[in-house]
């Protein structure tokens, strides 16, 4: 199954909560209370996002974490890469040329296709921002530029 880890899911929940603050800050404890994400997980995720430049931290009595940039300037690829590592649907799309990634590489006929699929996923995630996740409706027009072919009607009649 292809899916993000629980920590990345938590990260997106925490970031959307911070985006509501519009330039303000929240402590890890406040975020844990608001989102019901366990405090140890909140602390771990926030540190990872800070290291990646997605968040800034402020010390002191009014301190806490805040977004490093406006939500509209934070692409989902940056968040996911910060918490998951590079987006790679298979091992062969992230390794360097010259070193085999699996025992089937010499006979694999789909490796090039996986690279195209992986690139499409990266582009889709790059077009979506934290602000899109904060919206009540997903703005599909952000994905239109991917030049995806129209899906045929699955209903039957042609």
PDB file of C-alpha atoms in Angstrom:
ATOM      1  CA  UNK A   1       0.000   0.000   0.000  1.00  0.00           C
ATOM      2  CA  UNK A   2       1.229   3.460  -0.868  1.00  0.00           C
ATOM      3  CA  UNK A   3       0.600   5.948   1.927  1.00  0.00           C
ATOM      4  CA  UNK A   4       2.202   8.543   4.148  1.00  0.00           C
ATOM      5  CA  UNK A   5       3.290   7.763   7.672  1.00  0.00           C
ATOM      6  CA  UNK A   6       1.259   8.728  10.706  1.00  0.00           C
ATOM      7  CA  UNK A   7       3.866  11.373  11.588  1.00  0.00           C
ATOM      8  CA  UNK A   8       3.439  13.058   8.198  1.00  0.00           C
ATOM      9  CA  UNK A   9      -0.319  13.005   8.649  1.00  0.00           C
ATOM     10  CA  UNK A  10       0.162  14.556  12.087  1.00  0.00           C
ATOM     11  CA  UNK A  11       2.485  17.152  10.568  1.00  0.00           C
ATOM     12  CA  UNK A  12      -0.160  18.258   8.090  1.00  0.00           C
ATOM     13  CA  UNK A  13      -2.792  18.447  10.851  1.00  0.00           C
ATOM     14  CA  UNK A  14      -0.462  20.548  13.000  1.00  0.00           C
ATOM     15  CA  UNK A  15       0.488  22.839  10.122  1.00  0.00           C
ATOM     16  CA  UNK A  16      -3.126  23.514   9.189  1.00  0.00           C
ATOM     17  CA  UNK A  17      -3.785  24.424  12.817  1.00  0.00           C
ATOM     18  CA  UNK A  18      -0.806  26.797  12.799  1.00  0.00           C
ATOM     19  CA  UNK A  19      -1.989  28.305   9.518  1.00  0.00           C
ATOM     20  CA  UNK A  20      -5.178  29.386  11.296  1.00  0.00           C
ATOM     21  CA  UNK A  21      -3.031  31.590  13.532  1.00  0.00           C
ATOM     22  CA  UNK A  22      -2.073  33.766  10.519  1.00  0.00           C
ATOM     23  CA  UNK A  23       1.400  34.754  11.672  1.00  0.00           C
ATOM     24  CA  UNK A  24       0.894  33.855  15.326  1.00  0.00           C
ATOM     25  CA  UNK A  25       2.554  31.154  17.355  1.00  0.00           C
ATOM     26  CA  UNK A  26       1.435  28.147  19.369  1.00  0.00           C
ATOM     27  CA  UNK A  27       3.286  26.004  21.843  1.00  0.00           C
ATOM     28  CA  UNK A  28       3.609  22.274  21.338  1.00  0.00           C
ATOM     29  CA  UNK A  29       1.259  21.757  24.276  1.00  0.00           C
ATOM     30  CA  UNK A  30      -1.397  24.077  22.764  1.00  0.00           C
ATOM     31  CA  UNK A  31      -1.187  22.267  19.438  1.00  0.00           C
ATOM     32  CA  UNK A  32      -1.497  18.890  21.159  1.00  0.00           C
ATOM     33  CA  UNK A  33      -4.606  20.059  23.005  1.00  0.00           C
ATOM     34  CA  UNK A  34      -6.232  21.603  19.922  1.00  0.00           C
ATOM     35  CA  UNK A  35      -5.530  18.703  17.565  1.00  0.00           C
ATOM     36  CA  UNK A  36      -5.495  15.791  20.042  1.00  0.00           C
ATOM     37  CA  UNK A  37      -2.193  14.619  18.584  1.00  0.00           C
ATOM     38  CA  UNK A  38      -0.092  13.128  21.435  1.00  0.00           C
ATOM     39  CA  UNK A  39       2.393  15.678  22.827  1.00  0.00           C
ATOM     40  CA  UNK A  40       5.526  13.529  22.225  1.00  0.00           C
ATOM     41  CA  UNK A  41       4.523  13.176  18.552  1.00  0.00           C
ATOM     42  CA  UNK A  42       3.791  16.904  18.302  1.00  0.00           C
ATOM     43  CA  UNK A  43       7.245  17.740  19.658  1.00  0.00           C
ATOM     44  CA  UNK A  44       8.983  15.327  17.286  1.00  0.00           C
ATOM     45  CA  UNK A  45       7.097  16.551  14.216  1.00  0.00           C
ATOM     46  CA  UNK A  46       7.576  20.234  15.052  1.00  0.00           C
ATOM     47  CA  UNK A  47      11.336  19.766  15.426  1.00  0.00           C
ATOM     48  CA  UNK A  48      11.523  18.045  12.043  1.00  0.00           C
ATOM     49  CA  UNK A  49       9.512  20.799  10.363  1.00  0.00           C
ATOM     50  CA  UNK A  50      11.649  23.465  12.005  1.00  0.00           C
ATOM     51  CA  UNK A  51      14.848  21.773  10.786  1.00  0.00           C
ATOM     52  CA  UNK A  52      13.414  21.749   7.260  1.00  0.00           C
ATOM     53  CA  UNK A  53      12.634  25.474   7.364  1.00  0.00           C
ATOM     54  CA  UNK A  54       8.855  25.073   7.364  1.00  0.00           C
ATOM     55  CA  UNK A  55       8.505  26.383  10.925  1.00  0.00           C
ATOM     56  CA  UNK A  56      10.275  28.928  13.105  1.00  0.00           C
ATOM     57  CA  UNK A  57      10.395  28.796  16.867  1.00  0.00           C
ATOM     58  CA  UNK A  58      10.287  31.715  19.249  1.00  0.00           C
ATOM     59  CA  UNK A  59      11.552  31.475  22.817  1.00  0.00           C
ATOM     60  CA  UNK A  60      10.173  33.203  25.843  1.00  0.00           C
ATOM     61  CA  UNK A  61       6.861  33.661  27.616  1.00  0.00           C
ATOM     62  CA  UNK A  62       5.002  34.372  24.362  1.00  0.00           C
ATOM     63  CA  UNK A  63       7.051  31.855  22.411  1.00  0.00           C
ATOM     64  CA  UNK A  64       6.044  28.872  20.391  1.00  0.00           C
ATOM     65  CA  UNK A  65       6.107  27.688  16.809  1.00  0.00           C
ATOM     66  CA  UNK A  66       4.892  29.571  13.766  1.00  0.00           C
ATOM     67  CA  UNK A  67       4.989  29.151  10.005  1.00  0.00           C
ATOM     68  CA  UNK A  68       8.231  30.313   8.400  1.00  0.00           C
ATOM     69  CA  UNK A  69       6.253  31.673   5.407  1.00  0.00           C
ATOM     70  CA  UNK A  70       2.609  32.219   4.530  1.00  0.00           C
ATOM     71  CA  UNK A  71       0.662  28.978   4.065  1.00  0.00           C
ATOM     72  CA  UNK A  72       0.272  29.707   0.340  1.00  0.00           C
ATOM     73  CA  UNK A  73       4.076  29.652   0.006  1.00  0.00           C
ATOM     74  CA  UNK A  74       4.559  26.211   1.586  1.00  0.00           C
ATOM     75  CA  UNK A  75       4.219  23.434  -1.008  1.00  0.00           C
ATOM     76  CA  UNK A  76       3.138  20.001   0.191  1.00  0.00           C
ATOM     77  CA  UNK A  77       6.283  18.506  -1.343  1.00  0.00           C
ATOM     78  CA  UNK A  78       8.381  20.431   1.183  1.00  0.00           C
ATOM     79  CA  UNK A  79       6.303  19.206   4.117  1.00  0.00           C
ATOM     80  CA  UNK A  80       6.229  15.593   2.960  1.00  0.00           C
ATOM     81  CA  UNK A  81       9.940  15.560   2.119  1.00  0.00           C
ATOM     82  CA  UNK A  82      10.749  17.028   5.539  1.00  0.00           C
ATOM     83  CA  UNK A  83       8.904  14.240   7.327  1.00  0.00           C
ATOM     84  CA  UNK A  84       9.154  11.291   4.918  1.00  0.00           C
ATOM     85  CA  UNK A  85      12.263  11.973   2.870  1.00  0.00           C
ATOM     86  CA  UNK A  86      12.187  12.294  -0.921  1.00  0.00           C
ATOM     87  CA  UNK A  87       8.932  11.333  -2.643  1.00  0.00           C
ATOM     88  CA  UNK A  88       9.681   8.045  -4.383  1.00  0.00           C
ATOM     89  CA  UNK A  89       7.001   5.550  -5.335  1.00  0.00           C
ATOM     90  CA  UNK A  90       9.600   2.814  -5.907  1.00  0.00           C
ATOM     91  CA  UNK A  91      13.237   2.395  -4.871  1.00  0.00           C
ATOM     92  CA  UNK A  92      14.487   2.656  -8.437  1.00  0.00           C
ATOM     93  CA  UNK A  93      13.262   6.220  -8.948  1.00  0.00           C
ATOM     94  CA  UNK A  94      15.465   7.649  -6.222  1.00  0.00           C
ATOM     95  CA  UNK A  95      18.763   5.853  -6.642  1.00  0.00           C
ATOM     96  CA  UNK A  96      21.631   7.198  -8.730  1.00  0.00           C
ATOM     97  CA  UNK A  97      22.573   5.810 -12.108  1.00  0.00           C
ATOM     98  CA  UNK A  98      25.263   3.158 -12.175  1.00  0.00           C
ATOM     99  CA  UNK A  99      24.264   1.365  -8.979  1.00  0.00           C
ATOM    100  CA  UNK A 100      21.557  -1.293  -9.155  1.00  0.00           C
ATOM    101  CA  UNK A 101      18.481  -0.645  -7.012  1.00  0.00           C
ATOM    102  CA  UNK A 102      17.083  -4.151  -7.217  1.00  0.00           C
ATOM    103  CA  UNK A 103      17.849  -7.547  -8.671  1.00  0.00           C
ATOM    104  CA  UNK A 104      15.388  -6.996 -11.555  1.00  0.00           C
ATOM    105  CA  UNK A 105      16.826  -3.722 -12.820  1.00  0.00           C
ATOM    106  CA  UNK A 106      18.668  -5.282 -15.766  1.00  0.00           C
ATOM    107  CA  UNK A 107      15.434  -6.767 -17.149  1.00  0.00           C
ATOM    108  CA  UNK A 108      12.865  -4.285 -15.836  1.00  0.00           C
ATOM    109  CA  UNK A 109      10.600  -2.833 -18.526  1.00  0.00           C
ATOM    110  CA  UNK A 110       8.633  -0.488 -16.267  1.00  0.00           C
ATOM    111  CA  UNK A 111      11.377   1.487 -14.535  1.00  0.00           C
ATOM    112  CA  UNK A 112      11.060   4.410 -16.943  1.00  0.00           C
ATOM    113  CA  UNK A 113       7.309   4.461 -16.421  1.00  0.00           C
ATOM    114  CA  UNK A 114       7.738   4.612 -12.647  1.00  0.00           C
ATOM    115  CA  UNK A 115       9.926   7.673 -13.110  1.00  0.00           C
ATOM    116  CA  UNK A 116       7.135   9.404 -15.071  1.00  0.00           C
ATOM    117  CA  UNK A 117       4.520   8.412 -12.490  1.00  0.00           C
ATOM    118  CA  UNK A 118       6.755   9.579  -9.647  1.00  0.00           C
ATOM    119  CA  UNK A 119       7.328  12.908 -11.408  1.00  0.00           C
ATOM    120  CA  UNK A 120       3.558  13.378 -11.837  1.00  0.00           C
ATOM    121  CA  UNK A 121       3.040  12.763  -8.115  1.00  0.00           C
ATOM    122  CA  UNK A 122       5.797  15.229  -7.238  1.00  0.00           C
ATOM    123  CA  UNK A 123       4.322  17.855  -9.557  1.00  0.00           C
ATOM    124  CA  UNK A 124       0.819  17.394  -8.112  1.00  0.00           C
ATOM    125  CA  UNK A 125       2.105  17.724  -4.558  1.00  0.00           C
ATOM    126  CA  UNK A 126       4.201  20.727  -5.602  1.00  0.00           C
ATOM    127  CA  UNK A 127       1.140  22.504  -6.993  1.00  0.00           C
ATOM    128  CA  UNK A 128      -0.755  22.091  -3.739  1.00  0.00           C
ATOM    129  CA  UNK A 129       0.131  24.225  -0.747  1.00  0.00           C
ATOM    130  CA  UNK A 130      -0.650  24.289   2.923  1.00  0.00           C
ATOM    131  CA  UNK A 131      -3.222  26.990   2.141  1.00  0.00           C
ATOM    132  CA  UNK A 132      -5.020  24.529  -0.154  1.00  0.00           C
ATOM    133  CA  UNK A 133      -5.329  22.080   2.745  1.00  0.00           C
ATOM    134  CA  UNK A 134      -6.769  24.827   4.927  1.00  0.00           C
ATOM    135  CA  UNK A 135      -9.483  25.554   2.377  1.00  0.00           C
ATOM    136  CA  UNK A 136     -12.896  23.979   2.893  1.00  0.00           C
ATOM    137  CA  UNK A 137     -12.803  22.656  -0.695  1.00  0.00           C
ATOM    138  CA  UNK A 138      -9.847  21.231  -2.550  1.00  0.00           C
ATOM    139  CA  UNK A 139      -9.085  23.545  -5.426  1.00  0.00           C
ATOM    140  CA  UNK A 140      -8.833  21.045  -8.259  1.00  0.00           C
ATOM    141  CA  UNK A 141      -7.832  23.784 -10.681  1.00  0.00           C
ATOM    142  CA  UNK A 142      -4.402  23.693  -8.984  1.00  0.00           C
ATOM    143  CA  UNK A 143      -3.928  20.241 -10.519  1.00  0.00           C
ATOM    144  CA  UNK A 144      -5.240  21.023 -14.002  1.00  0.00           C
ATOM    145  CA  UNK A 145      -1.814  22.014 -15.356  1.00  0.00           C
ATOM    146  CA  UNK A 146      -0.558  18.458 -15.075  1.00  0.00           C
ATOM    147  CA  UNK A 147      -1.878  17.699 -18.585  1.00  0.00           C
ATOM    148  CA  UNK A 148      -3.580  14.563 -17.347  1.00  0.00           C
ATOM    149  CA  UNK A 149      -5.784  12.910 -19.957  1.00  0.00           C
ATOM    150  CA  UNK A 150      -9.513  13.119 -19.343  1.00  0.00           C
ATOM    151  CA  UNK A 151     -10.832   9.974 -17.704  1.00  0.00           C
ATOM    152  CA  UNK A 152     -13.301   8.042 -19.824  1.00  0.00           C
ATOM    153  CA  UNK A 153     -16.769   7.721 -18.357  1.00  0.00           C
ATOM    154  CA  UNK A 154     -16.713   4.631 -16.163  1.00  0.00           C
ATOM    155  CA  UNK A 155     -20.492   4.428 -16.386  1.00  0.00           C
ATOM    156  CA  UNK A 156     -20.470   2.392 -19.566  1.00  0.00           C
ATOM    157  CA  UNK A 157     -22.284   3.911 -22.601  1.00  0.00           C
ATOM    158  CA  UNK A 158     -19.964   5.116 -25.332  1.00  0.00           C
TER     159      UNK A 158
END
